[in-house]
């Protein structure tokens, strides 16, 4: 399988050789297809997939074929190889496709995590195989430390090791903690995947000449950056 996703263009080309197949979770993203018609087979998702993706249908695409996927503005598609012993837990919303033969298992999140993020489960994929990961901006990879915590903005975390110690937190002094989004605090070992295209609305307003009064309230009020848009 070969995936070409030019950054400024907003699309990705997926090429499958004979014997290769992927399960595409957003079939409507296909804007062009070249191959025998019978090499696309649409199937119903299981109930868990319907709930998490808000979709009824997935498509099994076989090779030899190629197709172009239209991507949301500002998003990138990266392909990641998954080993048989992979222990990464993925936010399923960021998975665009996975190669045929991979296994998926649901992992229930902590009640505290569910309460704040409204995220009930994460998905663990077992390879060998490949995942197509959709991210806002580039996909960043950081390594965890058993002692030194890593803080990641809650909307930017795509995947982390299942054995990692995970809490929801803020950091810094009182003023800092009042003016930031909730953070994931992670300790352990292994890679963490983040999307790097999260935007600071205050910075955008400043660059675009946003209102002075709104900016003042965002700065002075506790959690003003969250509640005042």
Coordinates of C-alpha atoms in Angstrom, one line a residue, residues 16-217:
X16 CA -3.4 -0.8 -3.3
X17 CA -1.5 -3.7 -5.0
X18 CA -3.0 -7.0 -5.8
X19 CA -3.8 -8.9 -2.5
X20 CA -3.9 -5.7 -0.4
X21 CA -7.1 -4.4 1.2
X22 CA -8.1 -1.6 3.6
X23 CA -11.3 -0.9 5.6
X24 CA -12.3 2.7 4.9
X25 CA -14.4 4.2 7.7
X26 CA -15.6 7.3 5.8
X27 CA -16.5 6.1 2.3
X28 CA -18.0 9.4 1.3
X29 CA -14.5 10.9 1.5
X30 CA -13.7 9.0 -1.8
X31 CA -13.8 11.6 -4.6
X32 CA -12.2 9.5 -7.4
X33 CA -11.6 5.8 -7.8
X34 CA -9.8 3.7 -10.5
X35 CA -10.1 0.0 -10.4
X36 CA -12.6 -2.8 -11.1
X37 CA -16.0 -1.9 -9.6
X38 CA -16.3 -5.2 -7.6
X39 CA -13.1 -4.4 -5.7
X40 CA -15.2 -2.1 -3.5
X41 CA -17.4 -3.8 -1.0
X42 CA -19.5 -1.8 1.4
X43 CA -20.5 -3.4 4.8
X44 CA -22.4 -2.4 7.9
X45 CA -20.3 -1.3 10.9
X46 CA -20.7 -3.1 14.2
X47 CA -22.7 -1.2 16.9
X48 CA -19.6 0.1 18.6
X49 CA -18.3 1.6 15.3
X50 CA -21.7 3.1 14.5
X51 CA -21.8 4.9 17.9
X52 CA -18.2 6.2 17.8
X53 CA -18.1 7.2 14.2
X54 CA -21.7 8.2 13.8
X55 CA -21.6 6.2 10.5
X56 CA -23.5 3.1 9.3
X57 CA -21.2 2.0 6.4
X58 CA -17.6 1.2 6.0
X59 CA -16.0 0.2 2.7
X60 CA -13.5 -2.7 2.1
X61 CA -11.3 -1.5 -0.8
X62 CA -9.1 -4.1 -2.5
X63 CA -6.2 -3.9 -4.9
X64 CA -5.2 -3.5 -7.6
X65 CA -6.8 -0.1 -7.4
X66 CA -6.3 3.5 -6.4
X67 CA -8.5 6.2 -5.0
X68 CA -8.3 9.8 -3.9
X69 CA -9.7 10.9 -0.5
X70 CA -10.8 14.4 0.1
X71 CA -9.5 15.6 3.5
X72 CA -11.0 18.3 5.8
X73 CA -9.3 21.7 5.6
X74 CA -6.1 21.9 7.5
X75 CA -5.9 18.1 8.0
X76 CA -3.2 15.6 7.2
X77 CA -3.3 11.9 6.6
X78 CA -0.4 9.8 7.9
X79 CA 0.1 6.0 7.6
X80 CA 1.4 4.2 10.7
X81 CA 2.6 0.6 10.9
X82 CA 1.2 -1.3 13.8
X83 CA 3.1 -4.3 15.2
X84 CA 1.4 -7.4 16.6
X85 CA 2.3 -6.3 20.2
X86 CA 1.3 -2.7 19.9
X87 CA -0.3 -1.3 23.0
X88 CA -1.4 2.1 21.8
X89 CA -4.9 3.3 22.6
X90 CA -6.3 5.5 19.8
X91 CA -9.1 8.1 19.6
X92 CA -11.2 6.3 17.0
X93 CA -12.3 9.6 15.5
X94 CA -8.8 10.0 14.1
X95 CA -8.7 6.6 12.3
X96 CA -9.6 7.0 8.6
X97 CA -8.8 3.4 7.6
X98 CA -7.0 0.2 8.7
X99 CA -5.6 -2.6 6.7
X100 CA -7.4 -5.9 6.3
X101 CA -6.7 -8.5 9.0
X102 CA -6.0 -6.2 11.9
X103 CA -7.7 -6.8 15.2
X104 CA -9.5 -4.1 17.3
X105 CA -10.4 -4.1 21.0
X106 CA -12.3 -1.5 23.0
X107 CA -10.8 -0.1 26.2
X108 CA -13.2 1.7 28.6
X109 CA -11.9 4.9 30.0
X110 CA -11.9 6.1 33.7
X111 CA -15.1 7.8 34.9
X112 CA -13.2 11.0 35.6
X113 CA -11.9 11.0 32.0
X114 CA -15.4 10.2 30.6
X115 CA -16.9 13.1 32.6
X116 CA -14.6 15.7 31.2
X117 CA -13.9 14.5 27.7
X118 CA -17.1 12.7 26.9
X119 CA -14.9 9.9 25.6
X120 CA -16.1 6.5 26.7
X121 CA -13.7 4.2 24.9
X122 CA -10.4 4.1 23.1
X123 CA -9.4 1.5 20.5
X124 CA -6.4 -0.8 20.6
X125 CA -5.3 -2.2 17.2
X126 CA -3.1 -5.3 16.9
X127 CA -1.1 -5.8 13.7
X128 CA 0.7 -6.5 11.6
X129 CA -0.9 -3.8 9.5
X130 CA -1.3 -0.1 8.9
X131 CA -3.5 2.7 10.2
X132 CA -4.5 5.8 8.2
X133 CA -4.5 8.5 10.9
X134 CA -6.2 11.9 10.3
X135 CA -4.9 14.8 12.2
X136 CA -5.3 18.6 12.3
X137 CA -1.9 19.8 11.2
X138 CA 1.1 17.5 11.3
X139 CA 1.2 14.3 13.4
X140 CA 3.7 14.7 16.2
X141 CA 5.3 11.9 18.2
X142 CA 6.7 12.4 21.7
X143 CA 8.3 9.8 24.1
X144 CA 7.0 9.4 27.6
X145 CA 9.2 9.5 30.7
X146 CA 8.4 7.3 33.9
X147 CA 9.0 10.3 36.2
X148 CA 8.7 13.6 34.3
X149 CA 5.1 14.2 33.3
X150 CA 4.1 15.1 29.7
X151 CA 1.1 17.5 29.5
X152 CA -0.9 17.5 26.3
X153 CA -4.0 19.7 25.5
X154 CA -7.0 17.5 25.8
X155 CA -8.2 18.0 22.2
X156 CA -4.7 17.2 20.7
X157 CA -4.1 13.7 22.1
X158 CA -4.5 11.0 19.4
X159 CA -2.9 7.9 21.0
X160 CA -0.9 6.8 24.1
X161 CA 0.4 3.5 25.5
X162 CA -2.2 1.5 27.4
X163 CA 0.1 1.0 30.4
X164 CA 0.7 4.8 30.7
X165 CA -0.3 6.5 33.9
X166 CA -3.0 9.1 32.7
X167 CA -4.7 11.9 34.6
X168 CA -6.6 15.0 33.6
X169 CA -4.9 18.1 35.0
X170 CA -3.6 21.6 34.5
X171 CA -0.1 22.9 35.4
X172 CA 1.8 26.1 36.3
X173 CA 0.8 28.6 38.9
X174 CA -2.8 29.6 39.7
X175 CA -3.0 32.2 36.9
X176 CA -1.6 29.8 34.4
X177 CA -4.0 27.0 35.4
X178 CA -7.0 29.3 35.1
X179 CA -6.2 30.3 31.6
X180 CA -5.5 26.9 29.9
X181 CA -7.6 24.0 28.6
X182 CA -7.7 20.8 30.6
X183 CA -4.5 18.8 29.9
X184 CA -3.8 15.1 29.8
X185 CA -1.0 14.3 32.2
X186 CA 1.0 11.2 31.1
X187 CA 3.8 9.2 32.6
X188 CA 5.3 5.9 31.5
X189 CA 7.2 4.7 28.5
X190 CA 6.5 4.6 24.8
X191 CA 5.3 7.0 22.1
X192 CA 2.5 9.5 22.3
X193 CA 0.8 10.8 19.2
X194 CA -0.6 14.3 19.0
X195 CA -2.1 16.5 16.4
X196 CA -0.2 19.8 16.1
X197 CA -2.8 21.9 14.4
X198 CA -4.8 23.0 17.4
X199 CA -5.4 26.7 17.3
X200 CA -5.2 29.5 19.9
X201 CA -8.4 31.5 19.3
X202 CA -7.0 34.5 21.1
X203 CA -3.9 34.5 18.9
X204 CA -6.1 34.3 15.8
X205 CA -8.3 37.1 17.0
X206 CA -5.2 39.2 17.6
X207 CA -3.8 38.6 14.2
X208 CA -7.2 39.2 12.6
X209 CA -8.0 42.3 14.7
X210 CA -10.4 40.6 17.2
X211 CA -12.4 42.7 19.6
X212 CA -10.4 44.4 22.5
X213 CA -13.1 43.9 25.1
X214 CA -13.4 40.2 24.4
X215 CA -9.6 39.8 24.6
X216 CA -9.5 41.7 28.0
X217 CA -12.3 39.4 29.5

